[in-house]
Coordinates of C-alpha atoms in Angstrom, one line a residue:
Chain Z
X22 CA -59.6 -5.0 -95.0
X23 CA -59.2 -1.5 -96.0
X24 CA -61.0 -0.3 -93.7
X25 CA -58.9 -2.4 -90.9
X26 CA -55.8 -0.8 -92.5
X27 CA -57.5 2.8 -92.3
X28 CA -58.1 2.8 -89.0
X29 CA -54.6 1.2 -87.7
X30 CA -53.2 4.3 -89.7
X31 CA -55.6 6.4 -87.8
X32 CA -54.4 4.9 -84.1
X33 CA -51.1 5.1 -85.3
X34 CA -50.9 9.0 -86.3
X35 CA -53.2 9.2 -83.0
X36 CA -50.0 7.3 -81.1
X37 CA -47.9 9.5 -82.5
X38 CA -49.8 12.6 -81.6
X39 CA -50.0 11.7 -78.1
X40 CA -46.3 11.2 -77.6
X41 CA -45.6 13.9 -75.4
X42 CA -44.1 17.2 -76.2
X43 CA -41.8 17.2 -73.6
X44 CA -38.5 19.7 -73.3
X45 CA -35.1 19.8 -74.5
X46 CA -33.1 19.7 -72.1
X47 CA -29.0 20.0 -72.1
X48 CA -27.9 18.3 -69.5
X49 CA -24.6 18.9 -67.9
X50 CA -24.8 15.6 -65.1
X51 CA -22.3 14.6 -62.2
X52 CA -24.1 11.9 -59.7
X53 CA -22.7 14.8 -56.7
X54 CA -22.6 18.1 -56.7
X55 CA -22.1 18.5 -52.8
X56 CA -19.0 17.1 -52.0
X57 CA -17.4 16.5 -48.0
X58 CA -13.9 16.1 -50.1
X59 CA -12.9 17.3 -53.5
X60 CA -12.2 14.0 -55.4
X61 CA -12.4 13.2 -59.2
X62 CA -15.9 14.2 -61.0
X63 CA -17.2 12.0 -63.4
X64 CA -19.3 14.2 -66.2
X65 CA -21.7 13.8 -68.7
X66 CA -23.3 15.9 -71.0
X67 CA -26.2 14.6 -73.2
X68 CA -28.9 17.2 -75.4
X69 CA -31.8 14.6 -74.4
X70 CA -35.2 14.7 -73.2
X71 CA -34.3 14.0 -69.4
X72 CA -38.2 13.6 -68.3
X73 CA -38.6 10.7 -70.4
X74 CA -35.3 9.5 -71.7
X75 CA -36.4 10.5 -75.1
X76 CA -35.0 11.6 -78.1
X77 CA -31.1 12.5 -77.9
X78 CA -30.2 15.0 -80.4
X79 CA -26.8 16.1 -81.8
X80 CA -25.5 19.4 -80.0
X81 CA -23.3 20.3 -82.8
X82 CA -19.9 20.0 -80.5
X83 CA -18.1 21.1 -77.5
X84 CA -17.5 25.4 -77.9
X85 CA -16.5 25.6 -73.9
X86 CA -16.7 23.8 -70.7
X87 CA -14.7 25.5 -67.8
X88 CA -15.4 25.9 -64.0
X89 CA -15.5 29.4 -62.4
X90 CA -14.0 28.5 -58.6
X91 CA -14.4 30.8 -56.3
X92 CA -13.8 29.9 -52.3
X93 CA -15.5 32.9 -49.9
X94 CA -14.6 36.2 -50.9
X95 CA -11.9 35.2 -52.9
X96 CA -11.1 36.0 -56.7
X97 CA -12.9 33.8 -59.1
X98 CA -10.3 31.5 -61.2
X99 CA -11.3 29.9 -64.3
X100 CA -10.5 26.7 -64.9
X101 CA -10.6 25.2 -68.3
X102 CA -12.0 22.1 -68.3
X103 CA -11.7 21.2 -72.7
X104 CA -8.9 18.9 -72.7
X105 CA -10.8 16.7 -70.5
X106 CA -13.7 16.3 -73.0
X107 CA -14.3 12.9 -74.4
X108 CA -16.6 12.3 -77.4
X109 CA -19.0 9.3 -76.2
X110 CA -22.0 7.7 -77.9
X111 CA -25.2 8.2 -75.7
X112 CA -28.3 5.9 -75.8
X113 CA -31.9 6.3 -74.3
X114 CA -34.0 3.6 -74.9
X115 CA -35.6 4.7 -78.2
X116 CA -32.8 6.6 -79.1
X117 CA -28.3 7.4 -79.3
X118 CA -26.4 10.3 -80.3
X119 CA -23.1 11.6 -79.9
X120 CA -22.4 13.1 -76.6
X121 CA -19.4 13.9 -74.5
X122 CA -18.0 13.0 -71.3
X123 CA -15.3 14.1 -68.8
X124 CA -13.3 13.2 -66.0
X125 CA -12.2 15.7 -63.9
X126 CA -9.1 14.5 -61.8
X127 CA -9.4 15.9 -58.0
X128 CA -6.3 18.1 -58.4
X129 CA -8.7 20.5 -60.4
X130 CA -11.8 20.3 -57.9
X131 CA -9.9 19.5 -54.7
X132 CA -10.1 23.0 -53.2
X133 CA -12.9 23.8 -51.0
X134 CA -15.2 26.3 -52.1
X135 CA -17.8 26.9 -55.3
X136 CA -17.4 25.6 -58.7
X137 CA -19.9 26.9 -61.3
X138 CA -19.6 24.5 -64.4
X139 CA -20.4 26.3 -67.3
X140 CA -21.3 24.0 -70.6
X141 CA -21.2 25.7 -74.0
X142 CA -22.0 23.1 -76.9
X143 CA -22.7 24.0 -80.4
X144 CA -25.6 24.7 -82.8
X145 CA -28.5 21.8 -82.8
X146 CA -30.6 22.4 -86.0
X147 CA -33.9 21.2 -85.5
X148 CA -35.6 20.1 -88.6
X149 CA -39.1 20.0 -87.5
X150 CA -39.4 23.0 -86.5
X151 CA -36.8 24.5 -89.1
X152 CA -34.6 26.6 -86.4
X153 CA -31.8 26.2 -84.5
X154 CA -30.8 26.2 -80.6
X155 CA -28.0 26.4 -78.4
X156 CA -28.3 25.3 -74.4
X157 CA -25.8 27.0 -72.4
X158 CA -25.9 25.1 -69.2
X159 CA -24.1 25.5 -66.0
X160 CA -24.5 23.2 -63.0
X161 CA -23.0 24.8 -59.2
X162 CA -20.9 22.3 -57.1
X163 CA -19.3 23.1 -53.6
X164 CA -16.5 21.0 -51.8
X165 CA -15.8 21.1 -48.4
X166 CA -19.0 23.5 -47.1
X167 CA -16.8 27.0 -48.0
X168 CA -19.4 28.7 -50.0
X169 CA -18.2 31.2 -52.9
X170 CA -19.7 32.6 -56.1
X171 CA -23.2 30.2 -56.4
X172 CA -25.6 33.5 -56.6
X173 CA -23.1 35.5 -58.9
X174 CA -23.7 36.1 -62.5
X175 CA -20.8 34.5 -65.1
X176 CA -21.3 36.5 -67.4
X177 CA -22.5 34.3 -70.0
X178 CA -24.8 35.5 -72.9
X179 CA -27.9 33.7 -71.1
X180 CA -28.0 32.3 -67.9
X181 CA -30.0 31.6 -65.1
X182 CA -28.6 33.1 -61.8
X183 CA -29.7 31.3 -58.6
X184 CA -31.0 32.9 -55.3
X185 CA -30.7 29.4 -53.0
X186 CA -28.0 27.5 -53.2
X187 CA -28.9 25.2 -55.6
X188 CA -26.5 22.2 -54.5
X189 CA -28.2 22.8 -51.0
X190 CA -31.6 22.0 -51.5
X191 CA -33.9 20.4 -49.8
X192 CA -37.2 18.6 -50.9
X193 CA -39.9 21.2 -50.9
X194 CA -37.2 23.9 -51.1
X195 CA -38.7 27.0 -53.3
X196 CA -36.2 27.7 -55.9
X197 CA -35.6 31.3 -56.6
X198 CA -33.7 32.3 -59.6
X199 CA -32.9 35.5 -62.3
X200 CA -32.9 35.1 -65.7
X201 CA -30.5 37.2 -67.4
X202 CA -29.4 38.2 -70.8
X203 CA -26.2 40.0 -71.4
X204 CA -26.6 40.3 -67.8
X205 CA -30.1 42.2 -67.7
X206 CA -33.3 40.8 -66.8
X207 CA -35.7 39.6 -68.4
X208 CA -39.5 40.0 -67.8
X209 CA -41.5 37.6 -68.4
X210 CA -39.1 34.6 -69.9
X211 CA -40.2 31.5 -70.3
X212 CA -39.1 28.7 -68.3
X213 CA -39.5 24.8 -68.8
X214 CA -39.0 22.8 -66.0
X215 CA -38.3 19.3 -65.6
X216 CA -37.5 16.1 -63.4
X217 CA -34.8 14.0 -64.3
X218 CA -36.8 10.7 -64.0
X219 CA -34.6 8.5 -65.6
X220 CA -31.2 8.6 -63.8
X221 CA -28.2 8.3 -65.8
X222 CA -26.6 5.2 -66.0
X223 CA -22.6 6.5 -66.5
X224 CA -20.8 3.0 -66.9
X225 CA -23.9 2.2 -69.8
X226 CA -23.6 6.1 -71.3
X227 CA -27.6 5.7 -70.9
X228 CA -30.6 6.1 -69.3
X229 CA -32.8 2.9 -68.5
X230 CA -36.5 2.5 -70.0
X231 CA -38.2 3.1 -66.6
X232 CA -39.2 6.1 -64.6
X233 CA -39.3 6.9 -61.3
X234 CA -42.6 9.1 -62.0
X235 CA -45.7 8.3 -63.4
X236 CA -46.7 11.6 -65.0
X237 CA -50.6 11.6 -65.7
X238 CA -50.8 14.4 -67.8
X239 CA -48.5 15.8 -70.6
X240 CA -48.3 19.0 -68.9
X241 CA -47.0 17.6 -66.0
X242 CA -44.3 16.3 -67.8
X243 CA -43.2 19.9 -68.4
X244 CA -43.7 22.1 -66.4
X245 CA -43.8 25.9 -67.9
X246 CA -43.1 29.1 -65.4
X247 CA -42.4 32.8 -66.5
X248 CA -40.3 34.9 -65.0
X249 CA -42.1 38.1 -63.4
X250 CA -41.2 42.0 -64.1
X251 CA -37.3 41.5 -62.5
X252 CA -37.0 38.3 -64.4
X253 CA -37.5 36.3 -61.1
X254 CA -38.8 32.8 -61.2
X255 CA -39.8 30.7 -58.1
X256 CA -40.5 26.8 -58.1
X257 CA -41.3 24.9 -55.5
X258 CA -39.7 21.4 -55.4
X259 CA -41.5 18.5 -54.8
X260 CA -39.3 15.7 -55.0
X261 CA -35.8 14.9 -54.5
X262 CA -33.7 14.4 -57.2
X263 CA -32.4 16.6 -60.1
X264 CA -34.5 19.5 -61.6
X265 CA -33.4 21.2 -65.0
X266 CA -34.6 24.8 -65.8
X267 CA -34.5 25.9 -69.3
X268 CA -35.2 29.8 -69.8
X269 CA -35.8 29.6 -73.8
X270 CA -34.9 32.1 -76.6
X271 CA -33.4 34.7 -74.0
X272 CA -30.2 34.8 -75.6
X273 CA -29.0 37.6 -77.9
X274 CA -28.2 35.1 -81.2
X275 CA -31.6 35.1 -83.1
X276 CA -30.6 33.7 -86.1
X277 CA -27.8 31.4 -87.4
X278 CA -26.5 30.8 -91.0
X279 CA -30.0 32.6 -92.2
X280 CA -32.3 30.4 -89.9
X281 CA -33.8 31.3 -86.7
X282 CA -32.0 30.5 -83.6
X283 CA -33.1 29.7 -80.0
X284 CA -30.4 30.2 -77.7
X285 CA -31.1 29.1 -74.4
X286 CA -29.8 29.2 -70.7
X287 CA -30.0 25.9 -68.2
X288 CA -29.2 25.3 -64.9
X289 CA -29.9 22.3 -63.2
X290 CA -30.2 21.7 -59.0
X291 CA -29.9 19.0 -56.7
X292 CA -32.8 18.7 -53.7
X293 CA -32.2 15.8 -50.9
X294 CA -35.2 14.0 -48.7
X295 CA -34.7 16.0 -45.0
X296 CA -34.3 12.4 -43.2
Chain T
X24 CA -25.6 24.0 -5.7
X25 CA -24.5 27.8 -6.5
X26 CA -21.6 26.0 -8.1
X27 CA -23.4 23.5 -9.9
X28 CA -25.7 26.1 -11.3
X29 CA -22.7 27.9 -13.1
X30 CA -21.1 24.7 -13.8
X31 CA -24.4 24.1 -15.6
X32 CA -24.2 27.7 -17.1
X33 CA -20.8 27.5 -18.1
X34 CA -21.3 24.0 -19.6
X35 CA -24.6 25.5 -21.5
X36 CA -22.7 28.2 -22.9
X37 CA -20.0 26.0 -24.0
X38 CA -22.4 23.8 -25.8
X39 CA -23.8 26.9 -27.3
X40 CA -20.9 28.1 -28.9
X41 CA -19.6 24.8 -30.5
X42 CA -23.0 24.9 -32.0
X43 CA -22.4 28.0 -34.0
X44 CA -23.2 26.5 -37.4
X45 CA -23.8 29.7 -39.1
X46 CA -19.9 30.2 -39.0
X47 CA -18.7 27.3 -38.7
X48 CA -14.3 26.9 -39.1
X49 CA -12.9 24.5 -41.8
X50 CA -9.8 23.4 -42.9
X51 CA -8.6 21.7 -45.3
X52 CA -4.9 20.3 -46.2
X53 CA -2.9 18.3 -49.4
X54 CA 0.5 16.9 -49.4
X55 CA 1.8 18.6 -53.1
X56 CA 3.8 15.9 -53.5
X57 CA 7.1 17.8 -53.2
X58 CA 8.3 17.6 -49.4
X59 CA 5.6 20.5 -48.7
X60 CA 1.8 20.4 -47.6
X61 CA -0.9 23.4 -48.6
X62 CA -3.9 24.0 -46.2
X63 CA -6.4 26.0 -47.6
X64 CA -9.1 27.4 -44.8
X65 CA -12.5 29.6 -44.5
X66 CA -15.5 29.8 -42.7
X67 CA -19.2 28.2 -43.3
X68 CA -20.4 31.5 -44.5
X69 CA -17.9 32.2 -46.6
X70 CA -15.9 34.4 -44.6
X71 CA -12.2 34.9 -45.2
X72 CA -9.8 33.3 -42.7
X73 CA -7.2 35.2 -43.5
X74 CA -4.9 36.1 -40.8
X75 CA -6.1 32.7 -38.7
X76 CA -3.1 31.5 -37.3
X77 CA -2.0 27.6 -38.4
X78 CA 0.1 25.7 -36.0
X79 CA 1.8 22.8 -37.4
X80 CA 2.2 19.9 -34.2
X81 CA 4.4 16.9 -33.8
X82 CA 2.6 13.4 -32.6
X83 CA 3.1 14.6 -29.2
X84 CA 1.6 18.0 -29.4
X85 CA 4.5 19.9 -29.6
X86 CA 4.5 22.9 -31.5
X87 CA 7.0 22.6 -35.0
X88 CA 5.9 25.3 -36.8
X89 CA 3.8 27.9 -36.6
X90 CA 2.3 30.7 -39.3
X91 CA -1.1 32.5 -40.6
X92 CA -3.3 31.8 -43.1
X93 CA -2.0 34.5 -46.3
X94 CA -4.6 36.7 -48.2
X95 CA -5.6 33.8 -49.9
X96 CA -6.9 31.8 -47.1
X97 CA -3.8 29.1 -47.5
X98 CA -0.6 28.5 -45.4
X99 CA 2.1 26.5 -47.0
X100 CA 4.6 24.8 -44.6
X101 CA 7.6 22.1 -45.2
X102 CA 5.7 18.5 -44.0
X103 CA 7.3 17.3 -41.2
X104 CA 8.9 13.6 -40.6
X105 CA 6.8 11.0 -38.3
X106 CA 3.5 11.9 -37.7
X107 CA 1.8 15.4 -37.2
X108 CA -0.9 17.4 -37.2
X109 CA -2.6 21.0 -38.2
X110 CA -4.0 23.3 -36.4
X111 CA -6.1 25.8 -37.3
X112 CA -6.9 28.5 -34.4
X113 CA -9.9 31.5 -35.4
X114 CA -9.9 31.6 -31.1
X115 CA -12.2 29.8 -29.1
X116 CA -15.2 27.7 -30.3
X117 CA -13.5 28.1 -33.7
X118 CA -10.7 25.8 -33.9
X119 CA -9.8 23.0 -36.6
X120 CA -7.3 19.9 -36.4
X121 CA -6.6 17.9 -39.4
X122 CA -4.6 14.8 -38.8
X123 CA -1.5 14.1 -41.2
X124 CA -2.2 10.7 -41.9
X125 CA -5.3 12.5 -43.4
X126 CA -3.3 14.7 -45.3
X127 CA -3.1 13.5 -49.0
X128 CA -2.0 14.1 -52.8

């Protein structure tokens, strides 16, 4: 019997090993990012695990979520985009947290041109590993086909700075992007990548239990890149649907209230099935 | 035949240059609610259209008003009663009509 009881422990830490290791992932989500006609834009933003609908983790609150719109060669305006935040509750089949959602009325987004979302949330301690992170995540939308500031820097901390349009994409697209940190390169940055497999469901505030990939391998489930000398990455994408690109620890905050800190930049892209 | 051969050439180059997709003209207008209607125009490459000329149009065609698009790519104008139309004229091959029934808050 003890011995019965041994080895079920065994297969169980076993189990529990081989739950993969896949990537935090702040998600900044609106089911269309290229848009005919401006019209309201349903948002969510979740700090999940979007490959597998896994574990959804507290972001530590809302510090900024704004639009820069730019329409050709125009100025960039900023629009702030806070008093639309909602808290929501968030669940994934195995797990809920507190997350945020927002409904942006078409008056804000009805103009054609660019609108680069930026996302700032808050601090997410992660016990485990005894350190901190921050995803700052922005996600590009165009209305109306008038291009405008998609491949120009925000100025944010951390970001990822796309060379293709990344609401323009078509399956088997290469995605070219920069990492930057207060707005220089950097060599060799790390990069996780991942498929959103489990769409969000936005009347449940979830994602549902199966996936649209069957990933044979845990490195497949994410996928790791490095930037080269410039801090270019380049990803070819194989299937339509949403990608997420994390560039880890490229930030300038290192360390918050005496702990070390990961602050991170995201960008997510769209690719459609040429039909 | 001569003049079926540059019908055919004409009708070539015609179909050429409504084909331009790398610059393609758009325009696009809201009612603000307040007795006035905004367009707001570029191009597909995100070119300015300042300076495009904007032609506003009564259900007949006839010309009510007429303006250019300001440094901002937009035109303002006083919406017009009955029906109407916009018309947005970068010269040939680069033209865009938006109908006022299309025109919304």
């Amino acid at each position: 019997m003890k011995k019965g009881l041994f080895a079920a422990f065994a297969l169980l830490a076993v189990v529990a090993m081989a739950i993969p290791a896949s990537a935090h992932f702040m998600m900044v989500y609106t089911p269309e990012i290229a848009l005919d006609k401006g019209k309201d834009m349903d948002f969510r933003m979740v700090f999940t695990h979007p490959a597998e609908a896994g574990h959804t983790m507290n972001m530590g609150g809302v510090k900024e979520f704004y639009a820069m719109f730019q329409r050709g060669d125009s100025k960039a305006k900023k629009i702030d985009l806070m008093p639309y935040v909602k808290e929501i509750k968030w669940t994934n089949p195995e797990s809920s947290n507190t997350a945020y959602s927002a409904m942006l009325p078409k008056k804000l987004v009805r103009s054609m041109g660019d609108y680069t979302f930026v996302f700032v949330p808050g601090y997410y301690y992660e016990e485990e590993e005894g350190l901190y992170m921050q995803q700052i995540a922005k996600l590009i939308a165009n209305v109306g086909g008038i291009p405008g500031n998609w491949a120009e820097p925000v100025g944010l901390p951390c970001e990822i700075v796309p060379l293709i349009k990344p609401y323009g994409m078509w399956t088997g697209n290469v995605f070219k992007g920069q990492i930057l940190s207060q707005g220089k390169p950097v060599p060799g940055a790390e990069v996780e990548v991942e498929y959103m497999s489990h769409m969000p469901n936005l009347s449940k505030n979830g994602m549902p239990a199966k996936s649209s990939v069957n990933y044979p391998h845990d490195c497949m489930v994410t996928q790791t890149i490095f930037a080269d000398a410039q801090g270019y990455v380049t990803f070819g994408i194989p299937k339509a649907g949403w990608w997420g690109f994390a560039a880890l620890g490229v930030g300038p905050m290192t360390e918050y209230k005496g702990k070390e800190m990961s602050q991170d930049a995201v960008l997510w892209v769209k690719a459609v099935d040429m039909k | 035949m001569k003049k079926l051969m540059i019908l055919t050439l004409t009708l070539a180059a015609l179909a050429f240059a409504a084909t331009a997709f790398a610059h393609s003209p758009l325009c696009d207008c809201f009612d603000n609610g307040d007795g006035t209607v905004t367009c707001e125009g570029g191009f597909s490459d995100g070119s300015s259209a300042t300076g495009v000329k904007m032609y506003v149009k009564d259900g007949a065609g006839k010309v009510l008003q007429e303006g250019a698009m300001n440094a901002d790519s937009e035109y303002n104008f006083k919406k017009p009663e009955g029906s109407y139309s916009v018309f947005f004229d970068a010269g040939e091959g680069h033209q865009v009509t938006v109908n006022g029934s299309d025109i919304v808050e």
